[in-house]
PDB file of C-alpha atoms in Angstrom:
ATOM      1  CA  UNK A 569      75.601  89.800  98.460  1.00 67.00           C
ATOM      2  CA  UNK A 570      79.105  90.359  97.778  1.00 83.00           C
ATOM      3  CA  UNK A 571      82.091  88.779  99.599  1.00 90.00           C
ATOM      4  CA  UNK A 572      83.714  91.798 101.720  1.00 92.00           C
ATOM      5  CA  UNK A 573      87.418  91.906 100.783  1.00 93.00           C
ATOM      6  CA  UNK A 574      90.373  94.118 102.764  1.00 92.00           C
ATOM      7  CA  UNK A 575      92.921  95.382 101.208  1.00 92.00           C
ATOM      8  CA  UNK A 576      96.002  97.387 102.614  1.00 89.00           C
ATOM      9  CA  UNK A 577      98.968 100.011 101.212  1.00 89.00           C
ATOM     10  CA  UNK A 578     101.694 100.217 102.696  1.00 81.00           C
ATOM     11  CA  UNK A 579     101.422 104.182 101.977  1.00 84.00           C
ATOM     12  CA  UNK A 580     102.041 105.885 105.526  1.00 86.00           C
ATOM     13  CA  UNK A 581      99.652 107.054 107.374  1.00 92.00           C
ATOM     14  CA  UNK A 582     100.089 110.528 108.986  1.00 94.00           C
ATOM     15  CA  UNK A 583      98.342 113.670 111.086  1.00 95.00           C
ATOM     16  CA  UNK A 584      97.016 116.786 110.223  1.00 94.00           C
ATOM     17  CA  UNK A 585      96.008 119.725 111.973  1.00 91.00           C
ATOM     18  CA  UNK A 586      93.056 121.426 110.763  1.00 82.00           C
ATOM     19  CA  UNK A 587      92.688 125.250 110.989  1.00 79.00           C
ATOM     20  CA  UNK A 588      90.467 125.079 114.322  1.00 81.00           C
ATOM     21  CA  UNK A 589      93.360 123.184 116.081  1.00 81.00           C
ATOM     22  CA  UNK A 590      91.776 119.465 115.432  1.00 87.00           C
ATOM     23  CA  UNK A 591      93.536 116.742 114.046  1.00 94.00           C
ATOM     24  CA  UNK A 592      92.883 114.351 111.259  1.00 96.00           C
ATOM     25  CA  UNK A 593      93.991 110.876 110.432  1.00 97.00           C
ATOM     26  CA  UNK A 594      95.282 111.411 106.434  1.00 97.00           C
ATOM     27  CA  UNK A 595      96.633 108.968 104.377  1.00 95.00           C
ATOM     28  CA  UNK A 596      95.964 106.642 101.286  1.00 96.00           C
ATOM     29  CA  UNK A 597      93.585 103.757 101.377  1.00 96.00           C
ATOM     30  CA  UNK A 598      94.172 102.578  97.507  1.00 96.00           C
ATOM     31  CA  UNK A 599      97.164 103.279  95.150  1.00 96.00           C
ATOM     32  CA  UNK A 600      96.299 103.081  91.193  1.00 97.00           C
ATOM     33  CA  UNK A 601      98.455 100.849  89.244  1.00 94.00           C
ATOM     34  CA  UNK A 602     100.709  99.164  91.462  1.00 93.00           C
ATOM     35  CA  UNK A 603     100.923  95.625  91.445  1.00 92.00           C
ATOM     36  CA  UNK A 604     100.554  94.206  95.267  1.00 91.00           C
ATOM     37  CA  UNK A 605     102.842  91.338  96.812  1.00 88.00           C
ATOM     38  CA  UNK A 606     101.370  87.650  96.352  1.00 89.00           C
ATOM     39  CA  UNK A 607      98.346  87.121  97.361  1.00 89.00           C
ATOM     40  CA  UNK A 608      98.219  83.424  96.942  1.00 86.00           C
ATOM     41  CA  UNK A 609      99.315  82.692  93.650  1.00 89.00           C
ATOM     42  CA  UNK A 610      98.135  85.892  91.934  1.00 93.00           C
ATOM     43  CA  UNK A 611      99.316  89.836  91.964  1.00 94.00           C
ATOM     44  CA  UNK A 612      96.696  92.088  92.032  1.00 95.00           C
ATOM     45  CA  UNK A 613      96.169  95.880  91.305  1.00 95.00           C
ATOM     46  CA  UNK A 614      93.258  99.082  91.136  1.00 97.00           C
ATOM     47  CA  UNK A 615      92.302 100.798  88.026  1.00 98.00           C
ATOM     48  CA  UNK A 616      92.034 104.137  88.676  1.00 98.00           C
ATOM     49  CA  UNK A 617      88.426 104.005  87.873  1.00 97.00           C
ATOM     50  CA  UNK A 618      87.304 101.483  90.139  1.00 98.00           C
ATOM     51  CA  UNK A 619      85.938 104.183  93.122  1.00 98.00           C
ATOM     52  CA  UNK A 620      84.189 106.619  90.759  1.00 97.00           C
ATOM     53  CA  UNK A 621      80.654 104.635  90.731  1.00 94.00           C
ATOM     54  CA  UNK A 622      81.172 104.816  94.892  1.00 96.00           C
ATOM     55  CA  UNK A 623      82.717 108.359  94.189  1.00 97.00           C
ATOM     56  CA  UNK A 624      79.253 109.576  91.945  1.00 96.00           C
ATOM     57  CA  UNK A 625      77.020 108.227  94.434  1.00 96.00           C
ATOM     58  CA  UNK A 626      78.150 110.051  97.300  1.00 96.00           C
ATOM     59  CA  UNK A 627      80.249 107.695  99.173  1.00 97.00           C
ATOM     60  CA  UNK A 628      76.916 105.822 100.625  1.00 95.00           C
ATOM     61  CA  UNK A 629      77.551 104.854 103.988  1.00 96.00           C
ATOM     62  CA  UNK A 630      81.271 104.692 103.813  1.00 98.00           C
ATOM     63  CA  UNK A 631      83.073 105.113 107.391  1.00 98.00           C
ATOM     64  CA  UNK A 632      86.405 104.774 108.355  1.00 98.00           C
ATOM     65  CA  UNK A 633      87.289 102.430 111.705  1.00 96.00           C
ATOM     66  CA  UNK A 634      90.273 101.936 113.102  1.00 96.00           C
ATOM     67  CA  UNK A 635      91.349  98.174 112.212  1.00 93.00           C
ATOM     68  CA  UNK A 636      88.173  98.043 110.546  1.00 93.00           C
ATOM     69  CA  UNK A 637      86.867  97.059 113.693  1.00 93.00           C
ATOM     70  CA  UNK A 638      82.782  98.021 114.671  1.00 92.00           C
ATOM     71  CA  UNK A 639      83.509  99.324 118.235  1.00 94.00           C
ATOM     72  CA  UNK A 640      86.415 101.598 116.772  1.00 96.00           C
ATOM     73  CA  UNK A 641      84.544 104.227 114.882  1.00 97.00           C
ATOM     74  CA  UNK A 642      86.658 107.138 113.648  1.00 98.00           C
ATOM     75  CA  UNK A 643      84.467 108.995 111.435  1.00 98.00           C
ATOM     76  CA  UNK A 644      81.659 109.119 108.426  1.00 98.00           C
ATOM     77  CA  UNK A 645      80.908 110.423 105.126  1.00 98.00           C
ATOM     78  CA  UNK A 646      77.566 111.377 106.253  1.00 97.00           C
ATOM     79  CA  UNK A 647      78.443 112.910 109.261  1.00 97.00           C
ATOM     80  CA  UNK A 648      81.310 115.059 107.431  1.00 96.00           C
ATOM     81  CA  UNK A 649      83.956 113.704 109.756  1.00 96.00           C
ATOM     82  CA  UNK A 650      85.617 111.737 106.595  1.00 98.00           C
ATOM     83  CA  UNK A 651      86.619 113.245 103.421  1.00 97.00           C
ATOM     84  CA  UNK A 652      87.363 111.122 100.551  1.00 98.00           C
ATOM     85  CA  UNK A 653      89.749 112.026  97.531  1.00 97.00           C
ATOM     86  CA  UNK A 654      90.484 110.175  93.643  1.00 97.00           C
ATOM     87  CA  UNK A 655      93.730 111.692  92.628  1.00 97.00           C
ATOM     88  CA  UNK A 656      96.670 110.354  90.406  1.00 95.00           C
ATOM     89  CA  UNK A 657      97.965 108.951  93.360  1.00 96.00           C
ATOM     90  CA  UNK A 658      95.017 106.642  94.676  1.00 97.00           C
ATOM     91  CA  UNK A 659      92.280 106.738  97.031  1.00 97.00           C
ATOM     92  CA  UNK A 660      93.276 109.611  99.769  1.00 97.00           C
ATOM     93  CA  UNK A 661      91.013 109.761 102.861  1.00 98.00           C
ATOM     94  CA  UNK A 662      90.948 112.115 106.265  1.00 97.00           C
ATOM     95  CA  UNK A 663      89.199 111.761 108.995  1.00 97.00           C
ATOM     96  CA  UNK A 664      88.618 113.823 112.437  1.00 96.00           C
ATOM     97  CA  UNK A 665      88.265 111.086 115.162  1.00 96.00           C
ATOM     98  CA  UNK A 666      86.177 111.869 118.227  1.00 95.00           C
ATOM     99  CA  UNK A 667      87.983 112.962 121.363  1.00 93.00           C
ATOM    100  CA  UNK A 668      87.418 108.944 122.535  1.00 94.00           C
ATOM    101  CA  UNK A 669      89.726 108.063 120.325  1.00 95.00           C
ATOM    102  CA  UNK A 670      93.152 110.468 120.994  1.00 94.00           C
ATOM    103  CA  UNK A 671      94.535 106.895 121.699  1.00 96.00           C
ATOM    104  CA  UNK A 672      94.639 106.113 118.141  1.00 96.00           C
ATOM    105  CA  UNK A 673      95.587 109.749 117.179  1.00 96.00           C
ATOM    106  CA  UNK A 674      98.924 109.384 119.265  1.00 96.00           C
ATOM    107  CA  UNK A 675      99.410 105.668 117.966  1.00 95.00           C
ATOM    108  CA  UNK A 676      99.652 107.136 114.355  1.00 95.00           C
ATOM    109  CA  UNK A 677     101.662 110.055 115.640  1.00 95.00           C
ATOM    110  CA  UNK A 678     103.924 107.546 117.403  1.00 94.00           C
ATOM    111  CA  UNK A 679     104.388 105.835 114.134  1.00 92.00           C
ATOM    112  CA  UNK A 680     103.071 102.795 115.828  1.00 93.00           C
ATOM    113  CA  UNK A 681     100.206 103.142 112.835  1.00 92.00           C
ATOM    114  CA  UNK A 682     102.231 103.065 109.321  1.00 89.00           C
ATOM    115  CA  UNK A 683      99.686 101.693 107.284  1.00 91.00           C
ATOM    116  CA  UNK A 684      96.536 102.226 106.019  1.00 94.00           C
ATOM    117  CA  UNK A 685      93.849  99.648 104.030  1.00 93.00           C
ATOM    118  CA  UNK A 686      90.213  99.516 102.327  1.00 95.00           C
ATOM    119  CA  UNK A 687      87.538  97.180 102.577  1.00 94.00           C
ATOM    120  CA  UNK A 688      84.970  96.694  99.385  1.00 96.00           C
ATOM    121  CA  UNK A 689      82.935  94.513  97.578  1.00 96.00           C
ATOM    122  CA  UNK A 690      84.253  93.872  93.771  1.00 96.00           C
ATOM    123  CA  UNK A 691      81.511  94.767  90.957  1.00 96.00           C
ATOM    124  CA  UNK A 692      83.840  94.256  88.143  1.00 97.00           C
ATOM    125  CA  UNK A 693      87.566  92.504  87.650  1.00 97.00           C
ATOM    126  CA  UNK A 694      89.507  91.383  84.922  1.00 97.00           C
ATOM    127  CA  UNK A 695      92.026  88.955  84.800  1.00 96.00           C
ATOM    128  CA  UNK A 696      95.027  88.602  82.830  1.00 95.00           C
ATOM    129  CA  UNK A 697      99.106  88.042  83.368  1.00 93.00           C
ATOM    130  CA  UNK A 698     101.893  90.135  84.294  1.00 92.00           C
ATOM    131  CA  UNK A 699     105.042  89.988  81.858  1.00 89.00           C
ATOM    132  CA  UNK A 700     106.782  87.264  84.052  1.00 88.00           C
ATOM    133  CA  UNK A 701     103.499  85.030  83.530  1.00 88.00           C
ATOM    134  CA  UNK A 702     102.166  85.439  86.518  1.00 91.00           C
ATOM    135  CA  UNK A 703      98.478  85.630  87.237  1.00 95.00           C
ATOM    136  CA  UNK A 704      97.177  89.206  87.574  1.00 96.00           C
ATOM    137  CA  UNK A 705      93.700  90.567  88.782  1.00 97.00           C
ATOM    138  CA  UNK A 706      93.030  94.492  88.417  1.00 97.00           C
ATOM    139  CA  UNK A 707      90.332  95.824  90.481  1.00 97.00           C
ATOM    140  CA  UNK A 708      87.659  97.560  87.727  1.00 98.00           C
ATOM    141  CA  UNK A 709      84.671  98.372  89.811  1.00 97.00           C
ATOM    142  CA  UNK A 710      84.297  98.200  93.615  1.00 97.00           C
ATOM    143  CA  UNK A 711      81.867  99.238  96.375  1.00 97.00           C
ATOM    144  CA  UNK A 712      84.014 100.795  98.717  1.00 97.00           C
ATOM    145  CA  UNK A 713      82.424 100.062 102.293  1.00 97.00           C
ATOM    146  CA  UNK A 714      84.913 101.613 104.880  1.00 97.00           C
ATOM    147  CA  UNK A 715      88.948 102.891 105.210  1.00 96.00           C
ATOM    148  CA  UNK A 716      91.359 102.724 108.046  1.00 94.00           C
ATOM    149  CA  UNK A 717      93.992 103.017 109.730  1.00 94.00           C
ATOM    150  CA  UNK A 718      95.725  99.936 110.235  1.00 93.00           C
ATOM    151  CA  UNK A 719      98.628  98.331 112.623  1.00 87.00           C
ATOM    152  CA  UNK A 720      98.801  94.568 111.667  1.00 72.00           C
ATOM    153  CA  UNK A 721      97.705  94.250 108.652  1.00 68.00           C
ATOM    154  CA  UNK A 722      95.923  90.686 108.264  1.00 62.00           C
ATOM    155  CA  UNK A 723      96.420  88.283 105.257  1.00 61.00           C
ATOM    156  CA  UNK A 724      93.568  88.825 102.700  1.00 69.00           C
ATOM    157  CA  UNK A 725      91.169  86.463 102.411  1.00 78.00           C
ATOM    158  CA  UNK A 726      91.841  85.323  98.552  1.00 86.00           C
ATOM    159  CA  UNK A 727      88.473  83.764  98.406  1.00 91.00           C
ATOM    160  CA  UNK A 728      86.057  86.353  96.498  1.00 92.00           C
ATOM    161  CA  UNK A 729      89.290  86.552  93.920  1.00 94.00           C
ATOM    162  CA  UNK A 730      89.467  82.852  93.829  1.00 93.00           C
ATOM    163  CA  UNK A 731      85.640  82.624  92.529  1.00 94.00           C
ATOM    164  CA  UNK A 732      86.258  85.034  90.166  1.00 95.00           C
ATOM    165  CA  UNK A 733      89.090  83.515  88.441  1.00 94.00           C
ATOM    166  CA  UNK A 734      87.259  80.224  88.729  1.00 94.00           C
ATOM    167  CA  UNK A 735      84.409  82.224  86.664  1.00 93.00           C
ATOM    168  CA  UNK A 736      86.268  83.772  84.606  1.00 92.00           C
ATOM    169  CA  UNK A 737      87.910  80.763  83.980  1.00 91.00           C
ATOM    170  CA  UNK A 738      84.671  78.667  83.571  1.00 90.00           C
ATOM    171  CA  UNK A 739      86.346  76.584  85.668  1.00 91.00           C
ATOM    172  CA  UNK A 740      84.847  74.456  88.404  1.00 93.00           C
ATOM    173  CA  UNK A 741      85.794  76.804  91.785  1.00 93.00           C
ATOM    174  CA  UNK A 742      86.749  74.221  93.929  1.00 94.00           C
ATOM    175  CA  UNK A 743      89.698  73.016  91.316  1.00 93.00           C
ATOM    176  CA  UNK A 744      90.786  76.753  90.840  1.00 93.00           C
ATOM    177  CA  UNK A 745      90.895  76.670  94.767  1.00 92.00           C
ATOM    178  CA  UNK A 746      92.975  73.548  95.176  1.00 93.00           C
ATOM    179  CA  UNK A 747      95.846  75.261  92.462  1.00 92.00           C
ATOM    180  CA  UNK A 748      95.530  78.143  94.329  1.00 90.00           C
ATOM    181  CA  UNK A 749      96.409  76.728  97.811  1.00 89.00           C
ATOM    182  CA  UNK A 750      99.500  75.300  96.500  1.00 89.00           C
ATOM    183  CA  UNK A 751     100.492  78.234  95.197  1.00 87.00           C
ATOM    184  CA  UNK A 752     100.014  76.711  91.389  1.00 90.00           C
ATOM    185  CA  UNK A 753      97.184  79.687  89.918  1.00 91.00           C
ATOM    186  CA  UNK A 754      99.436  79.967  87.362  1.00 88.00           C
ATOM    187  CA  UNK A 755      99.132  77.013  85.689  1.00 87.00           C
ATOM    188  CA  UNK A 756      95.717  77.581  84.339  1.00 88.00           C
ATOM    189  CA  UNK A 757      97.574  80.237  81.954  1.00 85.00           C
ATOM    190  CA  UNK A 758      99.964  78.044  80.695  1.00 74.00           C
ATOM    191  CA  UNK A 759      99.409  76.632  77.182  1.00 57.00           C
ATOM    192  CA  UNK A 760     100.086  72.540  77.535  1.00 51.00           C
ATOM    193  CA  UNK A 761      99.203  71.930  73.737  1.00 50.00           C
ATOM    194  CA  UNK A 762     101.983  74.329  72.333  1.00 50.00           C
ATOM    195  CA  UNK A 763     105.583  74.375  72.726  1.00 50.00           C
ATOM    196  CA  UNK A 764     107.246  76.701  75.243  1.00 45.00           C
ATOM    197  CA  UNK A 765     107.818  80.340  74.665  1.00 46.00           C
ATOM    198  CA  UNK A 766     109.311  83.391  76.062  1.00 45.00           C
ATOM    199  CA  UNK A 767     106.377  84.620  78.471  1.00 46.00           C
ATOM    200  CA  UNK A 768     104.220  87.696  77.160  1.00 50.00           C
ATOM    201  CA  UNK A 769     101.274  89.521  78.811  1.00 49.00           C
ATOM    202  CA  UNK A 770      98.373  87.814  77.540  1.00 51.00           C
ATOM    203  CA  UNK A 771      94.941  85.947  78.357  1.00 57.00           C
ATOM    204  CA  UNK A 772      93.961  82.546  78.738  1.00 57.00           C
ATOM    205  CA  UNK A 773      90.090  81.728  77.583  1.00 57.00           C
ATOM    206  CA  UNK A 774      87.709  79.640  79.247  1.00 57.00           C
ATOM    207  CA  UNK A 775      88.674  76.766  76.951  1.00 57.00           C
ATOM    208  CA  UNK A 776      92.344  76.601  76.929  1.00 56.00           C
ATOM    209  CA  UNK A 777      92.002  77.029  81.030  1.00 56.00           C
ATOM    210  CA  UNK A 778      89.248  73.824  80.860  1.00 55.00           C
ATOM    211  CA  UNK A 779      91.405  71.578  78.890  1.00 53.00           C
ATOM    212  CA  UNK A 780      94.365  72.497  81.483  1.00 55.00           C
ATOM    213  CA  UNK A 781      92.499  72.017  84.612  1.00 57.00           C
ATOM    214  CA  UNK A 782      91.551  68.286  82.715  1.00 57.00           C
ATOM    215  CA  UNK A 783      95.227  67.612  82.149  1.00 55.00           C
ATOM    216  CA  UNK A 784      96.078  68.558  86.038  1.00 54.00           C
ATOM    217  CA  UNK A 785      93.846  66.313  87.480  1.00 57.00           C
ATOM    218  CA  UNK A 786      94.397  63.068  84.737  1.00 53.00           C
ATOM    219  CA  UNK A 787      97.429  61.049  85.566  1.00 54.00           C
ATOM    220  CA  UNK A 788     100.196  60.370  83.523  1.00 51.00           C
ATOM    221  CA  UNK A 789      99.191  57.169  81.155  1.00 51.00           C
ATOM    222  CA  UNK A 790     100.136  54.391  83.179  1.00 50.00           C
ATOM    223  CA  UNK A 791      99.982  55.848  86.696  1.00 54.00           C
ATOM    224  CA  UNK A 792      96.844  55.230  88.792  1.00 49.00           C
TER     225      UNK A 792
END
């Protein structure tokens, strides 16, 4: 199976009231084409495509928990307590909590809750650079398995994007994970056999990233 990624915008969460006097948890889960902060050596954004294969088959089993925590359900899909929306904008969800959970209703109205995040499972990603040369993953296909509402958002675990890069890299993973814990991903898309250049968008292949991991790991001739 799939390693579960999270994934947060820092898109403000807010409340609605509904016509019968209920309120809802609204906000945005996912933002389309905006590039995230550093993720540990790489910048990352969604394709606005990447929900519609989760959007066409109904949403299967997607919930919404506060924190993403088990114990701190909020609503469903199949229950009809959680609407999900794909505009221009991003992934937009609302969800009706259960009277339990007022606690977390008056947190958001507080504004003690500002943010909101996803969690998924990637199906398809594509690597390439942003104009500064900096490594960039965009999100092409994911299984979207729950939203929420969100107070600390944690660091992402980088791992799932790590093996992917080390993939499409053909690159042995646990080399790709090494540059990546020092912060050095972008290495692997700079050309050692050519004189420098002014930095353009543009992709490294298997190969070139091969004979660059070789020349990061052989010493300088002399030095043991």
């Amino acid at each position: 199976m799939r390693e579960l990624e999270r994934r947060y915008t820092k898109a403000a969460a807010e409340i609605r009231a509904t016509d019968d006097g209920k309120k809802k948890i609204a906000g945005y889960a996912a933002m389309f084409n905006k590039e995230s902060s550093n993720l540990g050596g790489f910048v990352e954004d969604i394709d606005p495509t990447a929900f519609n294969k989760s959007r066409g088959d109904g949403w299967p089993d997607v919930m919404a928990r506060y924190n993403h925590d088990d114990n701190l359900l909020l609503g469903t899909v199949a229950a009809e307590t959680l609407t999900l929306d794909i505009d221009g904008t991003g992934l937009a969800y609302e969800v009706t909590p259960p009277s339990t959970r007022a606690d977390v209703l008056e947190l958001v109205a507080r504004g003690d809750v500002q943010k909101s995040s996803f969690a998924f499972r990637t199906v398809e990603d594509d690597w390439s650079q942003t104009a500064q040369g900096f490594p960039k993953r965009t999100l092409l296909r994911v299984q979207l398995v729950d939203v929420a509402p969100v107070n600390v958002p944690a660091y992402p675990d980088t791992s799932a994007a790590v093996r992917s890069l080390a993939r499409a890299m053909d690159a042995p993973y646990a080399d790709v994970r090494d540059l990546a814990e020092r912060d050095e991903l972008r290495r692997l898309f700079v050309r050692t056999d050519q004189p420098a250049a002014p930095v353009e968008p543009r992709r490294t292949t298997p190969q070139q990233a091969r004979v660059q991991l070789l020349a990061l790991r052989t010493p300088p001739h002399g030095q043991a």
